[in-house]
PDB file of C-alpha atoms in Angstrom:
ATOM      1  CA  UNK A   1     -56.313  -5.731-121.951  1.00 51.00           C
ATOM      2  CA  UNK A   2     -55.998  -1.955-121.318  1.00 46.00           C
ATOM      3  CA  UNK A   3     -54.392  -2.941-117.989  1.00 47.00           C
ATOM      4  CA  UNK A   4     -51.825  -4.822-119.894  1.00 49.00           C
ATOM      5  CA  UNK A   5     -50.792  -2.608-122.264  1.00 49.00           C
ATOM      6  CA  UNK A   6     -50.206  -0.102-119.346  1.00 43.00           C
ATOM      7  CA  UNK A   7     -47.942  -2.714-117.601  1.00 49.00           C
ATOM      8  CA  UNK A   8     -45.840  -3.066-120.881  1.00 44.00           C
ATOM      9  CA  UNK A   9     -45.738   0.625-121.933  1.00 47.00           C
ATOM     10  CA  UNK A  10     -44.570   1.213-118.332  1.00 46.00           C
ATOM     11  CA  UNK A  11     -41.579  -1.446-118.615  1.00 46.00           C
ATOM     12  CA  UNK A  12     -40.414   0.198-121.831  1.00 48.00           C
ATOM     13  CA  UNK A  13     -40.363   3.672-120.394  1.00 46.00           C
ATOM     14  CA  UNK A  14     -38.333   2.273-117.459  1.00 47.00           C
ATOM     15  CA  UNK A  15     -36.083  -0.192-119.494  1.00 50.00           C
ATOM     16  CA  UNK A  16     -35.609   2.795-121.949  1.00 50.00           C
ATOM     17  CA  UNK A  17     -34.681   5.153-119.561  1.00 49.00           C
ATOM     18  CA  UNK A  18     -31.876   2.241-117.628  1.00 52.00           C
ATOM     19  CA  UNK A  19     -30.844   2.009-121.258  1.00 53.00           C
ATOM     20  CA  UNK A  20     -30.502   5.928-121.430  1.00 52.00           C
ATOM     21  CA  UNK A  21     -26.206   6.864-120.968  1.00 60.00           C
ATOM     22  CA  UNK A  22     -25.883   8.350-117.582  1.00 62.00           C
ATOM     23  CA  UNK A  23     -25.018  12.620-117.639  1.00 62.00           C
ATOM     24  CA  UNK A  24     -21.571  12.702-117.361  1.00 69.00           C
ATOM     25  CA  UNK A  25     -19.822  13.249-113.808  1.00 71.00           C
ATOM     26  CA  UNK A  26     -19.359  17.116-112.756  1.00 64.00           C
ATOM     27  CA  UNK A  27     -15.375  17.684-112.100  1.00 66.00           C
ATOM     28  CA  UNK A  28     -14.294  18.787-108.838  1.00 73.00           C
ATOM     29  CA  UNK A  29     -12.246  21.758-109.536  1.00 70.00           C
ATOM     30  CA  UNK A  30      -9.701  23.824-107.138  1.00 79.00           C
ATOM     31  CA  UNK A  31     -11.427  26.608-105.435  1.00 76.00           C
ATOM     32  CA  UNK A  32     -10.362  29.956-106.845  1.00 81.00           C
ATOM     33  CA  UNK A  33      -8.911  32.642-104.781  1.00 81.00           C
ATOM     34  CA  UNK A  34     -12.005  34.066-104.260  1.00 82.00           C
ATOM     35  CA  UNK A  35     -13.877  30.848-103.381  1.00 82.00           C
ATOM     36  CA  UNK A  36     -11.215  30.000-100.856  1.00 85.00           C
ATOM     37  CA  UNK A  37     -11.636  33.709 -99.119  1.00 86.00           C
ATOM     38  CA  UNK A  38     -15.249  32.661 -98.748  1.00 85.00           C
ATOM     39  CA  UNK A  39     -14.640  29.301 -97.608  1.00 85.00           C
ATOM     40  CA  UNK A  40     -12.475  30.152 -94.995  1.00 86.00           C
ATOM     41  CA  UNK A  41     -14.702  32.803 -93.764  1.00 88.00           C
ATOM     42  CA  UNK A  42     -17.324  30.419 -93.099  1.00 86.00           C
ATOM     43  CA  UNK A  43     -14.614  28.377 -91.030  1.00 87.00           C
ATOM     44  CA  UNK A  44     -13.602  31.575 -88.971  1.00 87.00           C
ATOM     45  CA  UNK A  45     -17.768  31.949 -88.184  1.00 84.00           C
ATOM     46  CA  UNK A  46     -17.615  28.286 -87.336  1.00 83.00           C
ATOM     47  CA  UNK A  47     -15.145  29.073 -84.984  1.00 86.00           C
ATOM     48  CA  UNK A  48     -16.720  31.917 -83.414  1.00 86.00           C
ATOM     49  CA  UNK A  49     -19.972  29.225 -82.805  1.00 79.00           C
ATOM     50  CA  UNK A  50     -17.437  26.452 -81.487  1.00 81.00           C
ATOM     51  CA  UNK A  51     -16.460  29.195 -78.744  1.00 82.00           C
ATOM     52  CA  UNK A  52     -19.586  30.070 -77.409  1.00 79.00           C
ATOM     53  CA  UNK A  53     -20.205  25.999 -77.211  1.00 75.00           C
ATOM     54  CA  UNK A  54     -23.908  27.189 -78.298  1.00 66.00           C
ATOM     55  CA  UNK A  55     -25.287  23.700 -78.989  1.00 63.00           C
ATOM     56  CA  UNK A  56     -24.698  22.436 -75.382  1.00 64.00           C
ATOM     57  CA  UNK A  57     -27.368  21.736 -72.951  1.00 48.00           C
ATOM     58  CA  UNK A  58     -26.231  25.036 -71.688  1.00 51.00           C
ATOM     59  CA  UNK A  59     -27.859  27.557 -73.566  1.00 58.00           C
ATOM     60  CA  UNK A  60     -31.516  26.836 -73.214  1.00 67.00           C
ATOM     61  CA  UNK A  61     -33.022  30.176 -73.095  1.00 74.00           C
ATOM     62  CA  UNK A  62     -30.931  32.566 -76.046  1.00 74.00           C
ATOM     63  CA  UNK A  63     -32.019  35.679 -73.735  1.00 79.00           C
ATOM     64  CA  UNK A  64     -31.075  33.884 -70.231  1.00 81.00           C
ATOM     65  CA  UNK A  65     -28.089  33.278 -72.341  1.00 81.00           C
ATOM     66  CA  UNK A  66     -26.946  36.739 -73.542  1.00 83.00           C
ATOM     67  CA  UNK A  67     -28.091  38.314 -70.319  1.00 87.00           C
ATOM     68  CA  UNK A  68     -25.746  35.751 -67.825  1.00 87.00           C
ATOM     69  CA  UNK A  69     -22.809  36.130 -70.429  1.00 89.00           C
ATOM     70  CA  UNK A  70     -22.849  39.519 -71.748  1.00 91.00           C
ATOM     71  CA  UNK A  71     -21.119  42.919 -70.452  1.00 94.00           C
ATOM     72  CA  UNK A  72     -21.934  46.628 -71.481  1.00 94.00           C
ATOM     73  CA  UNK A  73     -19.603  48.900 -70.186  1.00 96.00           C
ATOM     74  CA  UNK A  74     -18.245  52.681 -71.035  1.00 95.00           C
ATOM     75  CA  UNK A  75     -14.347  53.539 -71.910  1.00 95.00           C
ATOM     76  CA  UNK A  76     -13.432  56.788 -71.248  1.00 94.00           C
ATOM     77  CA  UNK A  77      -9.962  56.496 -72.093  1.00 95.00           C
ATOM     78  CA  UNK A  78     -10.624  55.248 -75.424  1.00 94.00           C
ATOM     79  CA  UNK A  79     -12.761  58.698 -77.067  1.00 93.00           C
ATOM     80  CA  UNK A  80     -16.119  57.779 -75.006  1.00 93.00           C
ATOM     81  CA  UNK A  81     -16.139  54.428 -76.391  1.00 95.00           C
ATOM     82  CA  UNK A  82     -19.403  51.903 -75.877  1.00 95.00           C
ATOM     83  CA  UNK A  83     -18.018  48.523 -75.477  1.00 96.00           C
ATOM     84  CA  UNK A  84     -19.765  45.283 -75.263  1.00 95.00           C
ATOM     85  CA  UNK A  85     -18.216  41.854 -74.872  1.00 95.00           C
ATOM     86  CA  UNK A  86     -19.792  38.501 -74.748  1.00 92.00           C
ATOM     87  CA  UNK A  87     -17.773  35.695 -73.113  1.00 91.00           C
ATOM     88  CA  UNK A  88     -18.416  32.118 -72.506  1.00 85.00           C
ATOM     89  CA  UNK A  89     -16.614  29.782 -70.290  1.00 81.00           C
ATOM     90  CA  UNK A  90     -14.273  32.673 -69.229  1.00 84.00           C
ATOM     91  CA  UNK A  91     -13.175  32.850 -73.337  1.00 86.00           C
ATOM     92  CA  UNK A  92     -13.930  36.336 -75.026  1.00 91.00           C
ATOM     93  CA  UNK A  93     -15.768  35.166 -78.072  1.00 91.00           C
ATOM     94  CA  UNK A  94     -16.988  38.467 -78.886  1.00 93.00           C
ATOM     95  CA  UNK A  95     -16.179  42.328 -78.461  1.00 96.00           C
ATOM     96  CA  UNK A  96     -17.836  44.912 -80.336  1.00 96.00           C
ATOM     97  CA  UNK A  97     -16.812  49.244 -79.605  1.00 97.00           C
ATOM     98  CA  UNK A  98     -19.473  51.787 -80.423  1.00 95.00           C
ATOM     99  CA  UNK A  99     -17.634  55.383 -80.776  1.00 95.00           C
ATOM    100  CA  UNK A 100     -21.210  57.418 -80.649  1.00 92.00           C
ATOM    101  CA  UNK A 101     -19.638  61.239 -81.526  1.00 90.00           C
ATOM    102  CA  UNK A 102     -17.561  59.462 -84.763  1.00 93.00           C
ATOM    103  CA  UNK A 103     -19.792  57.187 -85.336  1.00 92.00           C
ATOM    104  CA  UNK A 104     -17.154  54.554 -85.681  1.00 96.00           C
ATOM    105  CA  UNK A 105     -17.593  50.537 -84.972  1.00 96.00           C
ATOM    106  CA  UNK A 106     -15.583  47.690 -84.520  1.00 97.00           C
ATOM    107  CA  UNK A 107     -16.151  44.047 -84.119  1.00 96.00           C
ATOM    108  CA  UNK A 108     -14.016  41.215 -83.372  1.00 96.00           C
ATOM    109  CA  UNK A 109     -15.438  37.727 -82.779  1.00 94.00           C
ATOM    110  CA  UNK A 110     -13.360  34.394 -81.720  1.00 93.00           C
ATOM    111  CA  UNK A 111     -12.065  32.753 -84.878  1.00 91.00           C
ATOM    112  CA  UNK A 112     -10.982  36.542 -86.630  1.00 93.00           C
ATOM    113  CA  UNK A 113     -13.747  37.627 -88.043  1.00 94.00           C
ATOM    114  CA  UNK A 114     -13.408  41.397 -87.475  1.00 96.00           C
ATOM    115  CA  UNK A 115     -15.786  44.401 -88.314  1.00 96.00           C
ATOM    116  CA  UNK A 116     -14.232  47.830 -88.922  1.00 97.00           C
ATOM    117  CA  UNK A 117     -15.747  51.177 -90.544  1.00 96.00           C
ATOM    118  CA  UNK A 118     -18.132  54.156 -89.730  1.00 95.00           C
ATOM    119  CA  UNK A 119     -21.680  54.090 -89.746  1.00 88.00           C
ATOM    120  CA  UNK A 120     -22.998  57.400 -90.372  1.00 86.00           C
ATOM    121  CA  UNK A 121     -26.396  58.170 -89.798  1.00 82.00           C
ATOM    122  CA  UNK A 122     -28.862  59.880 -92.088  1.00 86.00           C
ATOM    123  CA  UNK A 123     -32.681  60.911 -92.056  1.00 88.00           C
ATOM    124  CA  UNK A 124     -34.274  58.204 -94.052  1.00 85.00           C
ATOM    125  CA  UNK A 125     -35.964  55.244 -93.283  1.00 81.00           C
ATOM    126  CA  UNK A 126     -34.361  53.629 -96.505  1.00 82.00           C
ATOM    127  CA  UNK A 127     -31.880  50.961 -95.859  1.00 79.00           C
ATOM    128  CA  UNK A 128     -30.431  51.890 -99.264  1.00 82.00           C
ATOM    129  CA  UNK A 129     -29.374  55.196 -97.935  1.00 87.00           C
ATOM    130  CA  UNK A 130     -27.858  53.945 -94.692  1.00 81.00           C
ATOM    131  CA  UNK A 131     -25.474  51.933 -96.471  1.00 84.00           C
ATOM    132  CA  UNK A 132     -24.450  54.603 -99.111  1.00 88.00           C
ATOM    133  CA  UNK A 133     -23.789  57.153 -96.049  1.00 87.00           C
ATOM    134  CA  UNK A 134     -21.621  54.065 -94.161  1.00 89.00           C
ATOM    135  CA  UNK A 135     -18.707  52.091 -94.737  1.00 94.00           C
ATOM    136  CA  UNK A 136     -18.269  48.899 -92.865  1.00 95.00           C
ATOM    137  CA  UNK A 137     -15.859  46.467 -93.711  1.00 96.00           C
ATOM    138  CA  UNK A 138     -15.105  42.826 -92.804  1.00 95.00           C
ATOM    139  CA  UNK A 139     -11.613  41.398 -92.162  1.00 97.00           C
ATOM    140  CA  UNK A 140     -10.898  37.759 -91.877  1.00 95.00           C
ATOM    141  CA  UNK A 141      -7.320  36.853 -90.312  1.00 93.00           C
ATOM    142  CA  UNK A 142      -6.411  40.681 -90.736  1.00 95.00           C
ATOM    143  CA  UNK A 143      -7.174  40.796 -94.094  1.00 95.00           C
ATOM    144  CA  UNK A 144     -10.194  42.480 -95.649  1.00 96.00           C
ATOM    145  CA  UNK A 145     -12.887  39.943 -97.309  1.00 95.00           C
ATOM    146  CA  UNK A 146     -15.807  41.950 -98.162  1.00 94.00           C
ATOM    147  CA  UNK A 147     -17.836  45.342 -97.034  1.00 94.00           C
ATOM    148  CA  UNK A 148     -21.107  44.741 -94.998  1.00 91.00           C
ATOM    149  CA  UNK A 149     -24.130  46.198 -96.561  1.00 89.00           C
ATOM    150  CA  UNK A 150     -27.898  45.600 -96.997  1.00 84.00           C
ATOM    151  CA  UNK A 151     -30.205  44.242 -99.236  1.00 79.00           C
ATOM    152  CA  UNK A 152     -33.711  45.333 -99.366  1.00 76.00           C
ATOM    153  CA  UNK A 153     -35.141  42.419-101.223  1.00 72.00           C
ATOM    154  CA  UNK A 154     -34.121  39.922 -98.348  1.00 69.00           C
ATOM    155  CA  UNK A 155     -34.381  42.591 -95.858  1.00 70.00           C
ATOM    156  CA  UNK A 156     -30.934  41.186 -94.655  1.00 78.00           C
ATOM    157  CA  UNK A 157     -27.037  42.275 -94.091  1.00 84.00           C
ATOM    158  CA  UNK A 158     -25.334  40.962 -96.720  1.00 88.00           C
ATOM    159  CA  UNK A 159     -21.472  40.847 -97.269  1.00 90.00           C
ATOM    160  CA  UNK A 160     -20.463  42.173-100.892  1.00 91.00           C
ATOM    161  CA  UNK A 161     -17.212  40.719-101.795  1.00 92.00           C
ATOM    162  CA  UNK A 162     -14.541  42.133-104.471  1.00 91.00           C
ATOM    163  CA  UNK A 163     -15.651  39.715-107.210  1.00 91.00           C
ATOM    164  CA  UNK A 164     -19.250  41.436-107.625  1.00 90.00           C
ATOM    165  CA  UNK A 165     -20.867  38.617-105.514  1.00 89.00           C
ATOM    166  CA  UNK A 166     -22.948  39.423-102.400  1.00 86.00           C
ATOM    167  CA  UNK A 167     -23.772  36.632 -99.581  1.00 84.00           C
ATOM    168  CA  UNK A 168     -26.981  37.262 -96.755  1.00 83.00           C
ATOM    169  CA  UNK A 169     -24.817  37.810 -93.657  1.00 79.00           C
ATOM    170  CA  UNK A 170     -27.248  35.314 -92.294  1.00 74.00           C
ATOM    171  CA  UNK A 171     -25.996  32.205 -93.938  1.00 69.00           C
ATOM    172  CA  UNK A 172     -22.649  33.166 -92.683  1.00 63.00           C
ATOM    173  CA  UNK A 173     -23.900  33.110 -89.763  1.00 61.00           C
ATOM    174  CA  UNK A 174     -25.984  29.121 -89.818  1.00 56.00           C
ATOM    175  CA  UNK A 175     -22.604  27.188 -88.429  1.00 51.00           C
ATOM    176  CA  UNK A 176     -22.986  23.504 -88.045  1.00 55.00           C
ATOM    177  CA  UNK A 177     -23.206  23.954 -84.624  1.00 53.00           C
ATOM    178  CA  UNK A 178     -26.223  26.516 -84.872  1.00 53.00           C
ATOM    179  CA  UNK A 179     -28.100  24.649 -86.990  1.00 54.00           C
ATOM    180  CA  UNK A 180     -28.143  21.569 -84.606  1.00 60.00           C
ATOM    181  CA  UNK A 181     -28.959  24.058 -81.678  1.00 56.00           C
ATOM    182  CA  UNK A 182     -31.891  25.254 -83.480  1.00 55.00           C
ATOM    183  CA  UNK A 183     -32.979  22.111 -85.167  1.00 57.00           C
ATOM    184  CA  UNK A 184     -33.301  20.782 -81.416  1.00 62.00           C
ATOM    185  CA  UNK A 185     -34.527  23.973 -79.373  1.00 58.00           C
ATOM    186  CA  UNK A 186     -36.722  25.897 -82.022  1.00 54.00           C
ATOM    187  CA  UNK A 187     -37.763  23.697 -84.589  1.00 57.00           C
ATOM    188  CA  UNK A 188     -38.029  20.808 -81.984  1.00 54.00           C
ATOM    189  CA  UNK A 189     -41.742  18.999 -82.430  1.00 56.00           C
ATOM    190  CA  UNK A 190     -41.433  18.166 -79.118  1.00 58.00           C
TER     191      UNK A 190
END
């Protein structure tokens, strides 16, 4: 009997619940300005990924990998400059210039991402105080997107954008194609 009355009061609950009006559909809107800036530079990432083709069968071994395609070299005719360049199949998809007396940087990956500022260094072991002593900003296509900075709480370099809104560098940086590289290399059960 109790068994019964379990069945039943189970039906009702379900046929109430088909009976219930569904939540109304969520409209697609336009992306703003600001959405689209953030949009496309998560294609411009994706593009830097596409170049260094990191998801073939290739890049086994991330170190083998950086150490067979990576170059470290010193420009003297450009103030003292350390340079360092990553290229894969012959295609730069990566230069980055280290000014040590300035303490300048730059960046520029395939796709037009580009990183541009000063990094100036101070005696504290605080994050916090390394990114109020340096200015680093990030360009996309030639035009500035955000300035790179940190945040403690993630212990992660974020990118803080004009509209007050801060994303983890790292999420930037999980393309489609890294994701399937690390779904099958790393996180492979196999």
């Amino acid at each position: 009997m109790k068994k019964s009355i379990l069945i039943v009061f189970c039906l009702g609950v379900v046929f109430f619940a088909c009976k219930k009006t569904p939540a109304p559909e969520v409209q697609e809107h336009a992306f703003t300005e600001a959405e689209q800036v953030k949009v496309h530079l998560e294609e411009s990432f994706d593009a830097f990924f596409a170049a260094l083709d990191i998801d073939s069968t290739v890049v086994k071994n991330p170190r083998r990998f950086i150490w067979d395609n990576s170059s470290v070299r010193l420009d003297l005719a450009d103030r003292g400059a350390v340079v360092y360049r990553l290229e894969r199949n012959g295609q730069k998809a990566m230069e980055a210039r280290f000014y040590p007396v300035s303490g300048e940087v730059s960046a520029v990956l395939h796709g037009g991402v580009a990183f541009k500022g000063r990094i100036n260094p101070v005696w504290s072991t605080r994050w916090e105080d390394w990114e109020a002593a340096s200015d680093v900003k990030v360009y996309d296509q030639g035009m500035e997107v955000a300035k790179l900075g940190y945040e403690p709480g993630l212990y992660s370099l974020v990118l803080r954008f004009a509209d007050g809104t801060s994303y983890a560098l790292n999420a930037y940086l999980l393309s489609e194609s890294l994701m399937d590289y690390l779904i099958e290399n790393v996180f492979s059960t196999e």
